[in-house]
Short mmCIF file of C-alpha atoms in Angstrom, two decimals:
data_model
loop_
_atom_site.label_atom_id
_atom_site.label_comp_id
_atom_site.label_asym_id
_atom_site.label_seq_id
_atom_site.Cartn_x
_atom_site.Cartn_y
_atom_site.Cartn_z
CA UNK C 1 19.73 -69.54 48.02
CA UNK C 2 17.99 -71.73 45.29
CA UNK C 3 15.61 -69.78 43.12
CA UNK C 4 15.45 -72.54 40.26
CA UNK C 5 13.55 -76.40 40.75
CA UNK C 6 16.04 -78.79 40.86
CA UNK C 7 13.55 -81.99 41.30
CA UNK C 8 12.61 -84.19 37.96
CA UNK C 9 8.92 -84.34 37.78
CA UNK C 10 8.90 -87.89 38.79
CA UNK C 11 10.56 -86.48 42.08
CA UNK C 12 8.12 -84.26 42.14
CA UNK C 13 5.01 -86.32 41.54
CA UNK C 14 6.23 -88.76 44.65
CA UNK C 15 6.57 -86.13 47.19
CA UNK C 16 2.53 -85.23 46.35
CA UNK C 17 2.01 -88.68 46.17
CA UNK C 18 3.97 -88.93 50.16
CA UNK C 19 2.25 -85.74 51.20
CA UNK C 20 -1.37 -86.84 50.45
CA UNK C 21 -2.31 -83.73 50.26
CA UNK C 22 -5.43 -81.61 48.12
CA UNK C 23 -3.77 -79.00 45.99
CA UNK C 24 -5.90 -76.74 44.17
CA UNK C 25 -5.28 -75.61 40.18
CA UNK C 26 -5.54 -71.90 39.74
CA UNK C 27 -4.74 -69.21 37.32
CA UNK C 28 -4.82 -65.18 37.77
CA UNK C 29 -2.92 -62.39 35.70
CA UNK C 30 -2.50 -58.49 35.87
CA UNK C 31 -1.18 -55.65 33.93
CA UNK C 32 0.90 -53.38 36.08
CA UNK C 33 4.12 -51.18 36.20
CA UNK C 34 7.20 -53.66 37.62
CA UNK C 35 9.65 -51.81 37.70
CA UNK C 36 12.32 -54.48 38.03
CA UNK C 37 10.68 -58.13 36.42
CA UNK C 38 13.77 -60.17 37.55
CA UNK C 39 13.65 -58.93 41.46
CA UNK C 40 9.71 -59.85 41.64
CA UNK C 41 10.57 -62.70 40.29
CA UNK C 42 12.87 -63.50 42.63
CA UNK C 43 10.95 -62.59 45.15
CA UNK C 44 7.68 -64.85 44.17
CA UNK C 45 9.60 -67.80 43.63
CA UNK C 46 11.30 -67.58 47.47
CA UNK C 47 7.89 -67.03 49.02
CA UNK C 48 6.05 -69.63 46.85
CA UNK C 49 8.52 -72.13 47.09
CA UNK C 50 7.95 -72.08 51.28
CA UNK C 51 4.10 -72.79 49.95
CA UNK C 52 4.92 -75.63 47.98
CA UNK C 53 3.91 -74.14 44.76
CA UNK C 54 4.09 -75.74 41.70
CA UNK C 55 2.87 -73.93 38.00
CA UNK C 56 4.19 -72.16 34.86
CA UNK C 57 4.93 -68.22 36.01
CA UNK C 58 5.54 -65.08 33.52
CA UNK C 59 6.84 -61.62 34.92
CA UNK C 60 7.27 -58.83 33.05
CA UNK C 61 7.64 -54.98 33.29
CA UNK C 62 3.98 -55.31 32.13
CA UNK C 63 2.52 -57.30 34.32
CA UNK C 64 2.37 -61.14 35.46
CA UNK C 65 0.32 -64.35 34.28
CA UNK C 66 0.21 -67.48 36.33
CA UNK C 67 -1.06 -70.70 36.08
CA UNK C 68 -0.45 -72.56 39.51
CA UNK C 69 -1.26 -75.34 41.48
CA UNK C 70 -0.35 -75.36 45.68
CA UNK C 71 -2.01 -77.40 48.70
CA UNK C 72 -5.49 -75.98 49.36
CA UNK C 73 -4.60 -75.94 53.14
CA UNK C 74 -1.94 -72.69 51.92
CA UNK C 75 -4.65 -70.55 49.82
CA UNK C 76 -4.71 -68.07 52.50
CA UNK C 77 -1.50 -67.62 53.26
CA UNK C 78 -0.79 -67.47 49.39
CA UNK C 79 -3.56 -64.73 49.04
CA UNK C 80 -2.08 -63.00 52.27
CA UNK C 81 1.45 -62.79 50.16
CA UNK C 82 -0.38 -61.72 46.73
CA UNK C 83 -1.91 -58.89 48.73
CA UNK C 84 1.38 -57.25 49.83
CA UNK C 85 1.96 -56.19 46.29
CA UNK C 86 -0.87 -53.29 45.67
CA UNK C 87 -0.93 -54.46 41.93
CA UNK C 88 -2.00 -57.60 43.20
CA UNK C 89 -4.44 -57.11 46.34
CA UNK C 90 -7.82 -58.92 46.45
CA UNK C 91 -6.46 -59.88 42.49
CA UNK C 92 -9.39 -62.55 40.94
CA UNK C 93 -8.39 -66.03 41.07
CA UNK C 94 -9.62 -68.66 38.03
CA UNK C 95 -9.89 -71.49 40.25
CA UNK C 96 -10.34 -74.65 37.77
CA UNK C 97 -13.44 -76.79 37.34
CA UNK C 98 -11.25 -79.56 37.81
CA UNK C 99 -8.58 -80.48 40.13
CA UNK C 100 -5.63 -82.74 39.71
CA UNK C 101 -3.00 -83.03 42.34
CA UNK C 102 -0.30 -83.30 39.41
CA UNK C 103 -1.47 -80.40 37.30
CA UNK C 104 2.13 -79.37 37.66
CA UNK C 105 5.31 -80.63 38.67
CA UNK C 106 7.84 -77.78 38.71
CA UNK C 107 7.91 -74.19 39.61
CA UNK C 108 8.95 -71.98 36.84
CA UNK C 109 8.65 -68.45 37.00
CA UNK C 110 10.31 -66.73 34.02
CA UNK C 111 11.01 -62.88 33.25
CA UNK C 112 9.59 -62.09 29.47
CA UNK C 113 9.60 -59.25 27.44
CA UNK C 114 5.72 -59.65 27.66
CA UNK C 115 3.35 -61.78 29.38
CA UNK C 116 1.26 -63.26 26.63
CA UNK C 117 3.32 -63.09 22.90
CA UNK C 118 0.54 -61.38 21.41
CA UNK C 119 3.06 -59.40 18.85
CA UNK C 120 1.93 -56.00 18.84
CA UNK C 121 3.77 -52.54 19.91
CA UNK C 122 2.14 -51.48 22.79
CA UNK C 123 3.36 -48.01 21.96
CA UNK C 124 1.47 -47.40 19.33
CA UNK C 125 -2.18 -47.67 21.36
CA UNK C 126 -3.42 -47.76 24.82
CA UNK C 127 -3.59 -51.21 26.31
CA UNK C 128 -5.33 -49.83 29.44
CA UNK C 129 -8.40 -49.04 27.07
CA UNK C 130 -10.36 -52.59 27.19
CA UNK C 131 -13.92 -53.58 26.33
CA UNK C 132 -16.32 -53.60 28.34
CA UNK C 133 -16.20 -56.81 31.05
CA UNK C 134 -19.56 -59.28 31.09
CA UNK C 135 -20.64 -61.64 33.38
CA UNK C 136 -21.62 -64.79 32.21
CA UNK C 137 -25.26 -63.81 32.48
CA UNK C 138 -24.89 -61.03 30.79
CA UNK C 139 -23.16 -62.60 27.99
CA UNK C 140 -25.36 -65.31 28.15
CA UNK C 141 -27.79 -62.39 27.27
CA UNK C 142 -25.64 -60.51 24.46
CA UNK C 143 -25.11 -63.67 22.66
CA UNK C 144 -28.88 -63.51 21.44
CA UNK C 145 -28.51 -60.22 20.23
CA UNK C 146 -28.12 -60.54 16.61
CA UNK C 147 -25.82 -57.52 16.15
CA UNK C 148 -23.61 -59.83 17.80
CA UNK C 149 -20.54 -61.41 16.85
CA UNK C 150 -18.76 -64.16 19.41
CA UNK C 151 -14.96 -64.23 19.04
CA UNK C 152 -12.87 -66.99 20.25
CA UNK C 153 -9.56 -65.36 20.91
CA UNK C 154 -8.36 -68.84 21.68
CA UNK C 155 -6.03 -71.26 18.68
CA UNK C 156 -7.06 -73.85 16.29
CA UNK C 157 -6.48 -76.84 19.24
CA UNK C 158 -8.26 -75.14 21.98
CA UNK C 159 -11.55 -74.33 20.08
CA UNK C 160 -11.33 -77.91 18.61
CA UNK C 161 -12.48 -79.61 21.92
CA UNK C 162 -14.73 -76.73 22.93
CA UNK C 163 -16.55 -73.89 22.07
CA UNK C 164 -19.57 -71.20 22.72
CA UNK C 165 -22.27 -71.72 19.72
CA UNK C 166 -21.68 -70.14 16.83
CA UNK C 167 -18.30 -68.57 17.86
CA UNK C 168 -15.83 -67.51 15.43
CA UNK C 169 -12.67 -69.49 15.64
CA UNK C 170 -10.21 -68.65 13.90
CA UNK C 171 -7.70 -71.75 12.32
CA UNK C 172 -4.29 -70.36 13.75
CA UNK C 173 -1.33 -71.47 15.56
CA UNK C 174 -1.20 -68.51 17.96
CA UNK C 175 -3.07 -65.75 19.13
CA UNK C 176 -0.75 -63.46 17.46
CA UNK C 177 -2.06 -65.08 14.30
CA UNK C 178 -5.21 -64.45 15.03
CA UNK C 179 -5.70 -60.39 15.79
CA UNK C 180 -4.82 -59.55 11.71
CA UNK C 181 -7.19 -62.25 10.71
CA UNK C 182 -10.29 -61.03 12.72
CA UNK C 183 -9.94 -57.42 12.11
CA UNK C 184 -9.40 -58.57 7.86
CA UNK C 185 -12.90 -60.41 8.59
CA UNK C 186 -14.94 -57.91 10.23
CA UNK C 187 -13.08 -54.43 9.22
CA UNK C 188 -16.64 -53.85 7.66
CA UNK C 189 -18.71 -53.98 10.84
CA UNK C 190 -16.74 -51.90 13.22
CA UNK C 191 -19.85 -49.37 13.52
CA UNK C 192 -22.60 -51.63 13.34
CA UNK C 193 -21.85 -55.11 15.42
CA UNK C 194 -20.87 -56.31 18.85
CA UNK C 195 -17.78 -57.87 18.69
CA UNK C 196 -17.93 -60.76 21.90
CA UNK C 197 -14.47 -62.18 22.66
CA UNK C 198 -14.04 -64.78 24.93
CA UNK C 199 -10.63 -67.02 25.98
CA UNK C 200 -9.31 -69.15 28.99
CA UNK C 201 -8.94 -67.33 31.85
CA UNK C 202 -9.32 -63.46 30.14
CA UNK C 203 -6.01 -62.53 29.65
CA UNK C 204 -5.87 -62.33 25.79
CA UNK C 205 -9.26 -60.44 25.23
CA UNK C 206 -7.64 -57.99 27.56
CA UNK C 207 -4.85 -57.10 24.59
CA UNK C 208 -7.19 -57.79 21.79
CA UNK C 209 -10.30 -55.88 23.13
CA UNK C 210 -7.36 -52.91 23.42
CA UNK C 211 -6.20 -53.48 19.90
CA UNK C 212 -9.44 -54.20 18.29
CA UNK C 213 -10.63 -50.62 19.82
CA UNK C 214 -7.66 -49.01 18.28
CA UNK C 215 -8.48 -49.82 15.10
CA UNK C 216 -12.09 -48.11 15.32
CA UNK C 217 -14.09 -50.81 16.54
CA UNK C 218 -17.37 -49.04 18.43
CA UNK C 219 -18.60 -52.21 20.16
CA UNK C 220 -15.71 -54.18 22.37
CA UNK C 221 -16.78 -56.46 24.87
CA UNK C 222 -14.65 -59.34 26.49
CA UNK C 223 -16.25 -62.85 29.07
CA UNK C 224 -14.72 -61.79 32.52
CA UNK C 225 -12.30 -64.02 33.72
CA UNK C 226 -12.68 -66.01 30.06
CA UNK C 227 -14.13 -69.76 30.29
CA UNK C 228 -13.14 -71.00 33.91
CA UNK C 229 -15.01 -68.12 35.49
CA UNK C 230 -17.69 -68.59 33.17
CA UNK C 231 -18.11 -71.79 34.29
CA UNK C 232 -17.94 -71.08 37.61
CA UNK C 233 -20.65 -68.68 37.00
CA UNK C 234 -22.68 -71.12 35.80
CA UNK C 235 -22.31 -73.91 37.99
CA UNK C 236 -22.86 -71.16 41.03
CA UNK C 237 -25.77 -69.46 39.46
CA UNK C 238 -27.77 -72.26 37.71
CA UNK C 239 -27.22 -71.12 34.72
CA UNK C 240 -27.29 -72.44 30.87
CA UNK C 241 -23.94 -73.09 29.35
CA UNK C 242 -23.70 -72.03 26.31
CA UNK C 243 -20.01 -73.08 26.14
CA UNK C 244 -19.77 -77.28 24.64
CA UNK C 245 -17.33 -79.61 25.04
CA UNK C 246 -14.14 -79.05 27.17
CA UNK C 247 -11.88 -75.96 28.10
CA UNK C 248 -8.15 -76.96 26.94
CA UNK C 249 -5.98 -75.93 30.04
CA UNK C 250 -1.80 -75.50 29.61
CA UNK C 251 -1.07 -77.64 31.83
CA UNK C 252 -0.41 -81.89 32.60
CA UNK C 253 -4.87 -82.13 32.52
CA UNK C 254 -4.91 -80.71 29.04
CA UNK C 255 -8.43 -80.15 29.38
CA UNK C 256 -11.48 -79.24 32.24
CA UNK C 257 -15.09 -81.11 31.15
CA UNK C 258 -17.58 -78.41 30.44
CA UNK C 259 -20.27 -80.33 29.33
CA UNK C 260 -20.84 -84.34 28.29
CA UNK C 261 -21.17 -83.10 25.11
CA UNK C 262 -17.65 -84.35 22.97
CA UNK C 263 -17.45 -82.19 19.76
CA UNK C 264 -14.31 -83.55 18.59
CA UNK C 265 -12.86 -86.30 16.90
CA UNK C 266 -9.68 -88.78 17.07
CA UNK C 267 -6.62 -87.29 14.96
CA UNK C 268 -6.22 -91.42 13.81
CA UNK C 269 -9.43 -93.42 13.78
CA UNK C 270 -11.91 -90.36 13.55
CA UNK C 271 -14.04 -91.70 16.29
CA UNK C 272 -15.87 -89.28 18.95
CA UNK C 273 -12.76 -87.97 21.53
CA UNK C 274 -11.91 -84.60 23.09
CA UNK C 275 -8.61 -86.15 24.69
CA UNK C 276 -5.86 -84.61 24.17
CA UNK C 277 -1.66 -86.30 24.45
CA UNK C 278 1.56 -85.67 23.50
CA UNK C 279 2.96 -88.43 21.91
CA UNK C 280 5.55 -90.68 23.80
CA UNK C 281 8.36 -90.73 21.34
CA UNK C 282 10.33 -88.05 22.96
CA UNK C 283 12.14 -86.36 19.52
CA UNK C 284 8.35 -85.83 18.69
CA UNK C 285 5.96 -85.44 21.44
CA UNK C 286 3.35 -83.41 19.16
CA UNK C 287 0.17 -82.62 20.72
CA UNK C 288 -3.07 -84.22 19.36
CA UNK C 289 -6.21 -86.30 19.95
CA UNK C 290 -5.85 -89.86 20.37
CA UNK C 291 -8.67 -92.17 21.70
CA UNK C 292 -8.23 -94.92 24.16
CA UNK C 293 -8.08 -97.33 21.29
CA UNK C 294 -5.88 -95.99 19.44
CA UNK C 295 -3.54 -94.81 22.19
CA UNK C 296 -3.30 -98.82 22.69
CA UNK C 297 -2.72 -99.46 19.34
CA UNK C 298 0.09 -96.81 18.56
CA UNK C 299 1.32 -96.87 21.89
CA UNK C 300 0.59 -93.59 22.73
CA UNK C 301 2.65 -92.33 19.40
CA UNK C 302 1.37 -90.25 16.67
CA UNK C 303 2.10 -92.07 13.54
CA UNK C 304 3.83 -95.60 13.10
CA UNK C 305 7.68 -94.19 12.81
CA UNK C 306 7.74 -92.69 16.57
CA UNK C 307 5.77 -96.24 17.83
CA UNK C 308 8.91 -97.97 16.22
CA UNK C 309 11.20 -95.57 17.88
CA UNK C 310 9.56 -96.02 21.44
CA UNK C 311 10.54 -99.58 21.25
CA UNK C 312 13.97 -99.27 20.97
CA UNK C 313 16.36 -99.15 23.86
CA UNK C 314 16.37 -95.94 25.99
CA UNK C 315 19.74 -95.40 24.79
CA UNK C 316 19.18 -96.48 21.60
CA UNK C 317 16.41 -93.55 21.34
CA UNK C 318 18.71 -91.06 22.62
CA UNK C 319 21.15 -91.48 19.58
CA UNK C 320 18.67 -91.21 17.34
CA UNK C 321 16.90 -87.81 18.74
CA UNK C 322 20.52 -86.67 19.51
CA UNK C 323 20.98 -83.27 18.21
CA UNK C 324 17.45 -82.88 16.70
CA UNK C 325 15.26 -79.82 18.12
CA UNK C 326 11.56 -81.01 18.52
CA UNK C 327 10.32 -78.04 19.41
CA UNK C 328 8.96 -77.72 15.89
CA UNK C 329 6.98 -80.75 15.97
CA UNK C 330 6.04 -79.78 19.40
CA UNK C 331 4.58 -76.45 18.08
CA UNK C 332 2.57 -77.74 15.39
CA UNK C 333 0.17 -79.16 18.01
CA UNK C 334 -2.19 -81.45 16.13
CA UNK C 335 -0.69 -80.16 12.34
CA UNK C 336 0.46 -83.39 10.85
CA UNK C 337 0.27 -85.17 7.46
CA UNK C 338 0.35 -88.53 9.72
CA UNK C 339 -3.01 -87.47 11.45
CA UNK C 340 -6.11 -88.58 9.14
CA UNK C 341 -8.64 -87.15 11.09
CA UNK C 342 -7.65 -83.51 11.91
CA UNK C 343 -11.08 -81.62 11.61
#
């Protein structure tokens, strides 16, 4: 039986196309015992493959983080299968803002040593010890409260496009970066402040709140269900957002509108723009902000030395990429002496 995709994505994106089907974008992720990661795995990716679904999948003896798309006429039938695993019965799922058919174009489901990188030894403290979950009300609410301190738990490219007001963001790479950094910051006000951490869809203020706890901060709380739930909140409730800009999503969208609002500027011509591409010379494709302009211009490139590539031969690109690993330039995701404008 194949347990691995074995379309290319443009395949992929013409069988949608054929179906003409609504599939819905989704995310959900729990901590849990799993016994045996590569079995579940197994497992999910026979089941979801009969449901046509298509996302980015992590399993671990810890738990599991997805991010998902699949035809809305199979949500029940996919909640029906998430509900014969106890871990996972009546589990929340971040549904996004925005939907895009072509979100993703593979199914990947891959067994890790954790399910989010965030660095630490989970031996040393409880992870099961979290802050205390808010509402969007609620932390609507809190975020008045002056003994308050909003966290962004999020990196440097995410909080770019889109932020709460007055949030903390810290300028790192990864959020493993990011957990010394904040407790350097505010190791003074572990008694007397509120620390408020928010991220995408929750799963990273679940480890931080844990580790930020363990080192003797009082006042832990964390936005349930991060951004896309707060959002839904919102939108369901009538709400104020107090969230600007857009919510950078890993996936082909790159980003969910929040508000109108566009807090962020173009990586080459410095202009208003909040979009988000990878550029098209494949030995490169580093992520970073390029307006409509300038993606005409450069051709969709991030300096003038991958444009000149892109208009060689296919074949002629190949050679020159041959034996090269990108994955640096991939990584650095917006870090580049050939962007001017990188706020």
């Amino acid at each position: 039986m194949q347990l691995y995709n074995t379309l290319s994505a443009e395949e992929r994106a013409k069988l949608i196309d054929d179906a003409g089907l609504q599939r819905l974008t989704l995310s959900f992720y729990t901590y849990a015992h799993i016994q045996n990661p590569q079995q579940f795995r197994d497992e999910l990716y026979i089941r979801w493959d009969e449901l046509d679904v298509l996302g980015r999948i992590y399993v671990a003896k810890e738990g599991i983080n997805a991010q998902l798309s699949l035809p809305a006429a199979n949500m029940e039938a996919f909640k029906d299968f998430l509900d014969t695993y106890p871990f996972m019965k009546g589990i929340r799922l971040n549904v996004a803002v925005e939907h895009d058919n072509k979100s993703f174009l593979k199914l990947k489901i891959k067994v890790r040593d954790k399910i989010v990188a965030d660095g630490l030894n989970d031996n040393s403290f409880d992870p099961t010890d979290i802050g205390i979950h808010l509402k969007a009300k609620e932390f609507n609410s809190m975020m008045d409260d002056p003994d308050a301190i909003v966290i962004d738990m999020r990196n440097h490219y995410e909080s770019e496009i889109g932020h709460f007001a007055g949030a903390m963001t810290p300028d790192v790479d990864t959020f493993r970066d990011s957990l010394p950094i904040i407790h350097e910051q505010l190791k003074d006000y572990k008694d007397n402040k509120k620390l408020l951490m928010y991220c995408t869809g929750g799963i990273r203020c679940e480890k931080a709140s844990a580790y930020f706890k363990h080192q003797g901060f009082m006042n832990v709380y964390q936005l349930e269900g991060g951004i896309i739930e707060y959002t839904r909140q919102v939108k369901a409730e009538g709400l104020e957002s107090k969230f600007t800009g857009k919510n950078f999503v890993f996936d082909n969208r790159l980003g969910e509108r929040i508000t109108e609002d566009i807090i962020a500027h173009c990586h080459q011509c410095g202009k208003p723009c909040d979009t988000h591409t990878n550029c098209e010379n494949d030995g490169c494709h580093l992520l970073f902000i390029q307006c409509d302009e300038c993606a005409e211009k450069m051709k969709g490139c991030c300096c003038d030395a991958c444009k000149d590539i892109v208009s060689l031969p296919d074949e002629q690109q190949k050679v020159i990429r041959k034996g090269i690993r990108n994955g640096t330039m991939i990584f650095k995701k917006g870090r580049s002496k050939s962007l001017l404008f990188k706020d």
